[in-house]
Structure formats: C-alpha cells, structure tokens
CSV table of C-alpha atoms and ligand atoms in Angstrom, one decimal:
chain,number,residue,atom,x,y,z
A,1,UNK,CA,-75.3,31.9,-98.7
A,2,UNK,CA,-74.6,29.0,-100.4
A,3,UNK,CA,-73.7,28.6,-104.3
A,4,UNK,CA,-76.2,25.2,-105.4
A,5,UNK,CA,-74.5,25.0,-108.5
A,6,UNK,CA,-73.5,21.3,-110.2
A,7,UNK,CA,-71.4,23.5,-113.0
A,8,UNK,CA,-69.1,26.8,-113.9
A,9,UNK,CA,-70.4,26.8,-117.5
A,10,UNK,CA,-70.2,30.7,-117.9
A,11,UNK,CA,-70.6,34.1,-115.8
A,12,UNK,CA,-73.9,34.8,-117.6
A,13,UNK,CA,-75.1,32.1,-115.8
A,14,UNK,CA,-74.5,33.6,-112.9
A,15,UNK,CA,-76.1,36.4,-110.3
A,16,UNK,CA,-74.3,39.5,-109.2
A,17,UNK,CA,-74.6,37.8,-105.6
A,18,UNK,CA,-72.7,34.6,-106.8
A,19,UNK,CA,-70.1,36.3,-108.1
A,20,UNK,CA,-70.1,38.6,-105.0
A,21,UNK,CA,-69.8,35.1,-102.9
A,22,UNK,CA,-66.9,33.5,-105.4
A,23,UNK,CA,-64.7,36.8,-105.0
A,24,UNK,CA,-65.4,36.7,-101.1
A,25,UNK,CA,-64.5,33.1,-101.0
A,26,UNK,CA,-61.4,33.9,-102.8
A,27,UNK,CA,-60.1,36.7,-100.4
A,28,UNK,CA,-60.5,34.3,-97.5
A,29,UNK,CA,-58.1,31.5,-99.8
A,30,UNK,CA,-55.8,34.3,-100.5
A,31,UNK,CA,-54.9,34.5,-96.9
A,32,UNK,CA,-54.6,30.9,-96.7
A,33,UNK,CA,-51.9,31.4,-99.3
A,34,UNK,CA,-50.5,33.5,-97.7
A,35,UNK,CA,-49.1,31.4,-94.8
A,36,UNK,CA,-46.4,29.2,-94.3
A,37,UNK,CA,-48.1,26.1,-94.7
A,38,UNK,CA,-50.4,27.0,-98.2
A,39,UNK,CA,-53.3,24.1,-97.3
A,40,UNK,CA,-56.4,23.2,-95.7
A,41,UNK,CA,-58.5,20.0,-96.0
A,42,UNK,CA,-61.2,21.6,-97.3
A,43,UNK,CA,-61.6,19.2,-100.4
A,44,UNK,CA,-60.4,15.9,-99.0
A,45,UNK,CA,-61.7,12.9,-100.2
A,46,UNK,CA,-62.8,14.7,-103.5
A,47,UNK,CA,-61.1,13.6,-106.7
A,48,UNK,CA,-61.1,15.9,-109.8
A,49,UNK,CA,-60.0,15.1,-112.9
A,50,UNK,CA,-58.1,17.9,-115.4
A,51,UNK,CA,-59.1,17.7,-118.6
A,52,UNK,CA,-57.6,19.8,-121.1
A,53,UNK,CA,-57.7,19.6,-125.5
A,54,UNK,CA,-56.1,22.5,-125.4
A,55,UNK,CA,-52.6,24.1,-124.8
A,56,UNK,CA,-52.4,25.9,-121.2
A,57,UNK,CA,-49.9,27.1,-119.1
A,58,UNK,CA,-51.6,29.6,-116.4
A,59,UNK,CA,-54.9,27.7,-116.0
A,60,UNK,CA,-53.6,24.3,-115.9
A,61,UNK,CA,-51.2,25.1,-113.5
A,62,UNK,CA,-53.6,27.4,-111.4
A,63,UNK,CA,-56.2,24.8,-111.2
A,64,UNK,CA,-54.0,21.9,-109.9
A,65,UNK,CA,-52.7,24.6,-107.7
A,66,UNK,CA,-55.8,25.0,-105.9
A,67,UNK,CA,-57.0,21.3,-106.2
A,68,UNK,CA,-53.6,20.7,-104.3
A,69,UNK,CA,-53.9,23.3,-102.0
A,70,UNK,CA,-57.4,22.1,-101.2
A,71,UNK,CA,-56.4,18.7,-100.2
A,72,UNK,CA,-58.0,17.2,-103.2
A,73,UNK,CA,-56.6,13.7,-105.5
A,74,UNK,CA,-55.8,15.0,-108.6
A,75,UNK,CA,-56.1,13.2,-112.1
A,76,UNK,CA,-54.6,14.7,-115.1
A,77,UNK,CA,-55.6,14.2,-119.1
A,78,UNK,CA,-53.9,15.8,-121.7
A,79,UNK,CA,-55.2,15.4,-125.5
A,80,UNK,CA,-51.4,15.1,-126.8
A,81,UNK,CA,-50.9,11.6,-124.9
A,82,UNK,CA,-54.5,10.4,-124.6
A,83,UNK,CA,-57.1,8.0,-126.9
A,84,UNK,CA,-58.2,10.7,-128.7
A,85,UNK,CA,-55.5,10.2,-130.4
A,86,UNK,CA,-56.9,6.7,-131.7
A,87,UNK,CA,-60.6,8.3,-132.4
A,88,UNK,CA,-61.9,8.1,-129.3
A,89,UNK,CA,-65.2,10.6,-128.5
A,90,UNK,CA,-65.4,13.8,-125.9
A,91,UNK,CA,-68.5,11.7,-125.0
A,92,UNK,CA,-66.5,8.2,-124.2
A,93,UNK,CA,-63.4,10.4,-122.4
A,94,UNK,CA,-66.0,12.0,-120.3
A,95,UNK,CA,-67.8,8.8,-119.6
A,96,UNK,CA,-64.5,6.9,-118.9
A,97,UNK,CA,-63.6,9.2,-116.2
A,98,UNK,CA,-66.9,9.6,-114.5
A,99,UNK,CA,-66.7,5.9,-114.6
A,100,UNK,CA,-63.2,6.1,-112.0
A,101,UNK,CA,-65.6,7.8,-109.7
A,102,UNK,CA,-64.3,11.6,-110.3
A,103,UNK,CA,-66.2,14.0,-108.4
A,104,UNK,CA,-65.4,17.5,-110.4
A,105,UNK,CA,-64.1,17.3,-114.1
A,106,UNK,CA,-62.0,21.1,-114.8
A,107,UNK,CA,-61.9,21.2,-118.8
A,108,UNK,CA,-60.6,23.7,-121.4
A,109,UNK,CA,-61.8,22.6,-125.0
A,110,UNK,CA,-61.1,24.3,-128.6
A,111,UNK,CA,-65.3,24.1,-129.3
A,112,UNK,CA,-67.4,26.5,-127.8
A,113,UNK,CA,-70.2,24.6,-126.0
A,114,UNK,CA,-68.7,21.5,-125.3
A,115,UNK,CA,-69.0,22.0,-121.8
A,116,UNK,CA,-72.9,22.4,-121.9
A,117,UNK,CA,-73.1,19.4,-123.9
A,118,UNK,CA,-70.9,17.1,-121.4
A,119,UNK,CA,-73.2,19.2,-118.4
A,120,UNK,CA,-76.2,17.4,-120.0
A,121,UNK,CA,-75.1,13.6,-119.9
A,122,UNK,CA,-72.4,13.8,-117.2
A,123,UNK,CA,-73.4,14.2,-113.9
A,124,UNK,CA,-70.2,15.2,-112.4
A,125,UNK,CA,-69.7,18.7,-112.4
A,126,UNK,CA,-67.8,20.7,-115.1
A,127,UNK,CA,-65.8,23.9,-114.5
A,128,UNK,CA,-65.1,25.5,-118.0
A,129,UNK,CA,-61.5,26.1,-117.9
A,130,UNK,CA,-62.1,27.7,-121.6
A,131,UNK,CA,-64.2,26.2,-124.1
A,132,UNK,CA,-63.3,28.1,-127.9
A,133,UNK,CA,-64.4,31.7,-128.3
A,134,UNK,CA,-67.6,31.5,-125.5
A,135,UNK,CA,-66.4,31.6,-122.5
A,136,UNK,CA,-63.3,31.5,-119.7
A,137,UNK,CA,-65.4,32.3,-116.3
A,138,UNK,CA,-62.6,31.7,-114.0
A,139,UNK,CA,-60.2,34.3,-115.8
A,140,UNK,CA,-62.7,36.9,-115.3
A,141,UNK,CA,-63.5,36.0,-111.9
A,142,UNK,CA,-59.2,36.1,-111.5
A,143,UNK,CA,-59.5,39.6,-113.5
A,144,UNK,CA,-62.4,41.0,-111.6
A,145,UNK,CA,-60.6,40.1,-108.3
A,146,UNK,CA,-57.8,42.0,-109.1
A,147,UNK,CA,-59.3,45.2,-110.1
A,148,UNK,CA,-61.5,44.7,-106.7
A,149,UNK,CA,-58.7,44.4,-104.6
A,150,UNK,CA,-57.7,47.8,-105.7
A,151,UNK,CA,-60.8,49.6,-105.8
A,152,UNK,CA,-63.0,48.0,-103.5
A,153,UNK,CA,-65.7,47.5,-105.7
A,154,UNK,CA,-66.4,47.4,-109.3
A,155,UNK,CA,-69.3,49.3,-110.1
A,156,UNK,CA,-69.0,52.2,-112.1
A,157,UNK,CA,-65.5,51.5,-112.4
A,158,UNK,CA,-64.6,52.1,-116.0
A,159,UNK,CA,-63.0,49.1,-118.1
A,160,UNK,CA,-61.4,48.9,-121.5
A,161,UNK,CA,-61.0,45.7,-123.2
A,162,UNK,CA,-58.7,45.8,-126.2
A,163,UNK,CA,-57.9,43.7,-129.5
A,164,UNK,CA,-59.1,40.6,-131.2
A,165,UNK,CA,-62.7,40.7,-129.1
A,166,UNK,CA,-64.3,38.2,-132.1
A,167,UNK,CA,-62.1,35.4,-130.8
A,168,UNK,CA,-61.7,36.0,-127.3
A,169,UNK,CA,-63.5,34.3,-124.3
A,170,UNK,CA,-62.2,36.4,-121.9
A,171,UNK,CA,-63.5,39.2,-123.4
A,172,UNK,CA,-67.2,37.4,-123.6
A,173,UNK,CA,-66.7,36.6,-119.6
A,174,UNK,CA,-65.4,39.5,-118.5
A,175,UNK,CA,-68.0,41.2,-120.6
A,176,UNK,CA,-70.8,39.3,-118.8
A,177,UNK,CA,-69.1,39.2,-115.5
A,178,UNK,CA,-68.1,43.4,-115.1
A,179,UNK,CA,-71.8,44.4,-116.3
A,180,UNK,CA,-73.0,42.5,-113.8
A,181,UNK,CA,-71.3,43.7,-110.7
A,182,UNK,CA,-72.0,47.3,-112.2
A,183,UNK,CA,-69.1,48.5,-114.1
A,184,UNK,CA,-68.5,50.0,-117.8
A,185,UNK,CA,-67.5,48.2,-120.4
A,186,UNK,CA,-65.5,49.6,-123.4
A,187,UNK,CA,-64.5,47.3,-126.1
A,188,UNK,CA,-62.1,48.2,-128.8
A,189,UNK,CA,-60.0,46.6,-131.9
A,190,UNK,CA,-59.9,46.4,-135.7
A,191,UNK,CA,-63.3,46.4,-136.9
A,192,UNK,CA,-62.1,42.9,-138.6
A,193,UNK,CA,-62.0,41.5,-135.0
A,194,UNK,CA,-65.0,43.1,-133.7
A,195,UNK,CA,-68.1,40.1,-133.7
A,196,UNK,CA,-71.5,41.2,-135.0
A,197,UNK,CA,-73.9,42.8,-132.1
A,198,UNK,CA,-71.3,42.9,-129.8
A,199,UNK,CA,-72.7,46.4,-128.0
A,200,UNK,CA,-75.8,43.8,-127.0
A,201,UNK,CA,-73.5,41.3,-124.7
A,202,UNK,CA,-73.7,41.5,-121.2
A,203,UNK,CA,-76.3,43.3,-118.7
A,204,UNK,CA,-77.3,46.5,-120.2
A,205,UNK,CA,-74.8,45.8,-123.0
A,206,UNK,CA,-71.0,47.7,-124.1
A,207,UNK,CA,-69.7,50.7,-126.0
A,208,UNK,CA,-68.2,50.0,-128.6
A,209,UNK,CA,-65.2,52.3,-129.9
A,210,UNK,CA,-62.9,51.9,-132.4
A,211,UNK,CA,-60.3,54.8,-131.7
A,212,UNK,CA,-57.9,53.6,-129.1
A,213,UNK,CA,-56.6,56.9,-128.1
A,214,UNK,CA,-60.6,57.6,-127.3
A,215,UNK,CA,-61.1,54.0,-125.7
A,216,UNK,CA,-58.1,54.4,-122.8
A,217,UNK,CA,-58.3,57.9,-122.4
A,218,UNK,CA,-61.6,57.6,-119.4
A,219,UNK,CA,-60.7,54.2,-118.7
A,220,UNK,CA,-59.9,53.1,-114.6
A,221,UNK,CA,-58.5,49.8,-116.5
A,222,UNK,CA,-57.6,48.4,-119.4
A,223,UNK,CA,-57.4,44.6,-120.3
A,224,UNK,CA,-55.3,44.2,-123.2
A,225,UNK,CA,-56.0,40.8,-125.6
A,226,UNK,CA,-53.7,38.3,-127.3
A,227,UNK,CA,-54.2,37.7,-130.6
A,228,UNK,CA,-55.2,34.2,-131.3
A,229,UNK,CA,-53.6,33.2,-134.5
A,230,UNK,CA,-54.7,30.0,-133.9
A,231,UNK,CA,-58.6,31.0,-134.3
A,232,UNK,CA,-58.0,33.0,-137.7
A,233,UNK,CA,-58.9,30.5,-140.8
A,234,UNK,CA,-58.0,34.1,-142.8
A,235,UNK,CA,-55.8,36.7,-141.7
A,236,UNK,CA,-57.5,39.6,-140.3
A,237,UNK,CA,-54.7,41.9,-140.3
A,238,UNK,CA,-51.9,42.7,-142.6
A,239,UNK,CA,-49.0,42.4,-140.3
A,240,UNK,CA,-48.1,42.5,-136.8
A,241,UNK,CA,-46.2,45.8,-137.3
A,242,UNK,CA,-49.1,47.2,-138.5
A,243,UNK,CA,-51.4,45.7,-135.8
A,244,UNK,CA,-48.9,47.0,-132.9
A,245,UNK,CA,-49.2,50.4,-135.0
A,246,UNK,CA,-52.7,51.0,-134.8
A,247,UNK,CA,-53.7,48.9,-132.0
A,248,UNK,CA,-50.8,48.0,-129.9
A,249,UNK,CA,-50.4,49.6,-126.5
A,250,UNK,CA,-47.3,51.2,-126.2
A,251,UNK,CA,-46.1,54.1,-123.6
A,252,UNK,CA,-48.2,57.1,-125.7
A,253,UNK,CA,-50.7,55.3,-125.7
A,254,UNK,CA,-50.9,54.8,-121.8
A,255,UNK,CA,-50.0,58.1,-121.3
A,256,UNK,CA,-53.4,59.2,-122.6
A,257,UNK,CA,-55.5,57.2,-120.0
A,258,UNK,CA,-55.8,58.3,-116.6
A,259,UNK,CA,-52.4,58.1,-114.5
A,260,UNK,CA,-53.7,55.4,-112.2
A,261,UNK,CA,-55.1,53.2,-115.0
A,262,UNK,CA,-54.6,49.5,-114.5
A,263,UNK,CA,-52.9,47.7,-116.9
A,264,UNK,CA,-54.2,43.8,-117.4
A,265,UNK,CA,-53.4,40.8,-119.8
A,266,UNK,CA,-54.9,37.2,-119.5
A,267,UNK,CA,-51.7,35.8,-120.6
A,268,UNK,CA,-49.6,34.7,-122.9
A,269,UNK,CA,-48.8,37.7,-123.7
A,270,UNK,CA,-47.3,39.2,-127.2
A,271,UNK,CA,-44.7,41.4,-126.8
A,272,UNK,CA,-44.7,43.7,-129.5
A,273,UNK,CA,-48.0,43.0,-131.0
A,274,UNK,CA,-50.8,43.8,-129.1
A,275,UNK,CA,-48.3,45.2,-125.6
A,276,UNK,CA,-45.4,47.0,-125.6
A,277,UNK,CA,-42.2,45.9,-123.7
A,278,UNK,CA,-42.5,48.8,-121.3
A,279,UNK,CA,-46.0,48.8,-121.0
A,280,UNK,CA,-46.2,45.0,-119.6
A,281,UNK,CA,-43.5,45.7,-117.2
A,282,UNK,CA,-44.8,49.2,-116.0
A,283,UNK,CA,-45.6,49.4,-112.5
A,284,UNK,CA,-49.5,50.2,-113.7
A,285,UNK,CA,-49.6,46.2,-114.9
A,286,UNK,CA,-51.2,43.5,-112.7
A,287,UNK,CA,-50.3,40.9,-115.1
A,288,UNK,CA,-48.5,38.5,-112.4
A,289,UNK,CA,-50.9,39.8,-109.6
A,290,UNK,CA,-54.0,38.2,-112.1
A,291,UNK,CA,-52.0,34.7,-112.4
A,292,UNK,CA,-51.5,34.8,-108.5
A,293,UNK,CA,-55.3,35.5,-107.7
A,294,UNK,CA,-56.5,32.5,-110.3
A,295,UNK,CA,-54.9,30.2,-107.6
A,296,UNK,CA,-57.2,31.7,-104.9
A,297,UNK,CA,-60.4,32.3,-107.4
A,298,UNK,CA,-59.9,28.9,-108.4
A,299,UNK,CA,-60.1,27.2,-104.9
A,300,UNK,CA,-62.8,29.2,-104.3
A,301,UNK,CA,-65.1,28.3,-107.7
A,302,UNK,CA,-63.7,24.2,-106.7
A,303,UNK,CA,-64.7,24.6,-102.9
A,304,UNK,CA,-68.2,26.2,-103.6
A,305,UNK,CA,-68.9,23.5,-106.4
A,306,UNK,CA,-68.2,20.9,-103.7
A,307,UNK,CA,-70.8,22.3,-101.6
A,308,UNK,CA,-69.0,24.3,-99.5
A,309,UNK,CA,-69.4,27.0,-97.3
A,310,UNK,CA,-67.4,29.8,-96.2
A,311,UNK,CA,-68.5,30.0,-92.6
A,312,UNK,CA,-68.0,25.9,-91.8
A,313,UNK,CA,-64.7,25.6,-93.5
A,314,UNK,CA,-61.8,24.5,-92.1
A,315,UNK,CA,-59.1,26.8,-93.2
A,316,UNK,CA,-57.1,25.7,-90.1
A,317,UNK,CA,-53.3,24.6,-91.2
A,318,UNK,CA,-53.2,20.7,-91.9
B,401,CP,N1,-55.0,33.1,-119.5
B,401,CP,C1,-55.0,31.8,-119.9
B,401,CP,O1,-56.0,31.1,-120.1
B,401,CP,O2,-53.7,31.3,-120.1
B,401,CP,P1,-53.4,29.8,-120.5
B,401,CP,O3,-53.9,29.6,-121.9
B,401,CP,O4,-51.9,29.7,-120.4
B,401,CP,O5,-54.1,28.9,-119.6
C-alpha cells in the first residue's frame, strides 16, 4: 500500500488503513534505531526545511532526528532569528523556501489552519508539526504507537484524555486518530476548558465526563494534558493549587483506575499542576517511551510523504 499523500495536515484526514500503514512503517524504523549504526539512505537527496513560530523542544528535536536519520539535508527556521521579525508574511517565508528548492516543509504555527492555507499555494508538502488548538497528527500517531506496542491493537481499548481539552491539539488528534482505529475515548476537565460540542469530534464521537474519579476508574490509559497558559486571554481557573486539587493526577487518583492503566503526557509536563511528582515517574508512565517513538513515527510520516514504500526500502546500514 502506498500513502499518495502531498501533506500531514491532520488525522481526520486520514483512513484507519493510513494510519494502520504509518504505525507499521514506524515499527520497522524503530528497529533501525535500534542498531548500532541508527541510519539508512532512505531520504537522500531530499531537503526539508523546519519551520517552527512556535517554541518546541520534543518535536523539533524529533523531527530533525528522523530527517537525520533518514539521510535527508536539513534546513532549519526559527521565528526568534528570522524576517518575520522585520514584517515579513507566512506567505513570503513559505515562498522563499520553496524557492531554495525544499522538497518537505515540517511546521508548527501558533494559528490554527495555517497549514491548510500554505497546502493551497505551496506545492511542497507540509507536515503539521502543530498548528494552535486544531491539530498535532504526529503526537497522536507517537501516542497511539505507544499504547499499540503494549496492547497490540487499539480497538476497544479504553482511553482517558484529561485537562485543558479547549486548547489542546493533541487532544483534537488523538481524538480523531483513537476513534478511528476503534478505541474509546473519554474526555475530562473543568467544564471552563471543555470546547462546545466536543462529544461530536471524531468517528462516532467521545463521552464526555466531568468527574475524574469516574473518568480513570474503566480507563486501559490515560493521557494527561498541560495546561497552556499561553492560550488563555482570561484565566480559566483560580489557582494551580486548586486546579491540581480537583483535576490534577496524583497517586489516589491512579489508584482508582485499573492497576495496569497507562500513564501518558505529550510533554512539557507540569509537575504539580495537572501530574503529580510520583505519578510521572511511576513505572505505569510512558512519558519517555512517547518521545522515543516520535523519532520512529516521524521517519515514518517523512518517508511515506516522499513516496516511499515499506517493501523497496533500503533499511540496510549506510
Ligand atoms: N509534545 C510537544 O509537542 O512538545 P514540544 O512543544 O516540546 O514540541
């Protein structure tokens, strides 16, 4: 099977059986990362460009990770030293590196839908490393990796996402990208943080529960959310006391979910806020597991963009 896709705009976009093929594709890179010498040529010769307006630490890294480890050139923009400093457009930027010949542009941006807008004018292909509150495909796919490395497969797992679900794009793509490979999604936080409709997102939709004892206590997993600070233009919340009072997840709380409930965080985390100490450093977390499957997940979205396929590729040491 092969992917014919120009872009990674969002997992809604996608069918079950693409995602099937990304999560494939990234269990045969894991391997290769595995071994002493982490690289194959796989994306010689192509150039992608990293574009990021926002701050990033695991998906920056992760992404030039993979683009290395694929044998790719790598260019690198960062708002904080570029033009758009002097007024200079997402439009020109965009133009001004499809002009150096880039083959694959990787971009986080703080406005949701910039990336379908630069997919309509650019014809280079665009991953969405995160654009505002829609979307972050490849931390779902990295997410949804994880859990199916421990359970084999996701449907009819059971999956908790908690905390400030109005501004989070992981929650929209893992939302989108769980219901479609057949698991149940939960969705809980302050009602403050909870965006209008939100039991309608996905494939057949999410229950929607507002008592966290109640949401952990069936769930197989639970993937707990940062809250974004940044996105509030009022504060939602009193206090972060209060917050990690009501909706924090500490030890009791954990203890109330089933004993082999998975424990997941996108990253950065809180400590104290929305995770306990001892809960992100419990042996039921997969927090650095998550960060070392993006590396694979994103070779694999980067190779299948490119055009390729699993069964001609060379994954032979280089
Ligand atoms: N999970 C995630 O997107 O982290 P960064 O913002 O550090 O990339």
């Amino acid at each position: 099977m092969q992917f014919n896709r120009k872009d990674l705009l969002g997992l809604e976009e996608l069918t079950s059986e693409q995602i099937k093929l990304i999560l494939d594709t990234a269990d045969n890179f894991k391997e290769v990362l595995g071994r002493k010498i982490k690289k194959v040529p796989a994306l010689r010769g192509v150039t992608i460009a990293n574009v990021f307006y926002e701050p990033s630490t695991r998906t920056k890294m992760s992404f030039e990770l993979a683009e290395k480890r694929l044998s790719a050139d790598i260019i690198n923009f960062s708002k904080a030293t570029s033009s758009v400093k002097k007024g200079e457009t997402l439009r020109d930027t965009l133009e001004n590196i499809k002009a150096m010949k880039v083959d694959i542009v990787v971009m986080r941006h703080g406005s949701s839908g910039a990336h379908k807008f630069a997919s309509e004018f650019l014809d280079v292909s665009i991953v969405n490393a995160g654009d505002g509150q829609h979307a972050h495909p490849t931390q779902a796919l990295l997410d949804m990796m994880t859990l199916r490395e421990r359970w084999g497969t996701l449907n009819g797992k059971k999956v908790t996402i908690i905390g400030d679900i109005m501004h989070s794009r992981v929650a929209r793509s893992n939302i989108w990208g769980l219901t479609k490979m057949g698991a149940k999604v939960t969705v809980c936080g302050p009602p403050t943080m909870m965006p209008m409709e939100i039991e309608k997102l996905g494939e057949g939709g999410v229950k929607l529960e507002y008592d966290l004892e109640k949401a952990v206590s069936e769930a197989d997993a639970i993937n707990i959310l940062r809250i974004q600070l940044e996105r509030q233009s009022i504060r939602l919340f009193p206090s972060s006391r209060e917050y990690f009072e009501v909706f924090g997840v500490t030890s009791d709380v954990l203890s109330l979910a089933p004993d082999d409930c998975i424990v997941m965080h996108p990253g950065p985390m809180n400590r104290g806020v929305e995770i306990a100490q001892e809960v992100a450093d419990s042996e039921q977390a997969v927090i650095l597991p998550q960060v070392t499957n993006g590396v694979a997940v994103r070779m694999a979205v980067l190779f299948l963009i490119a055009g390729g396929k699993v069964d001609d590729t060379e994954l032979n040491e280089n």
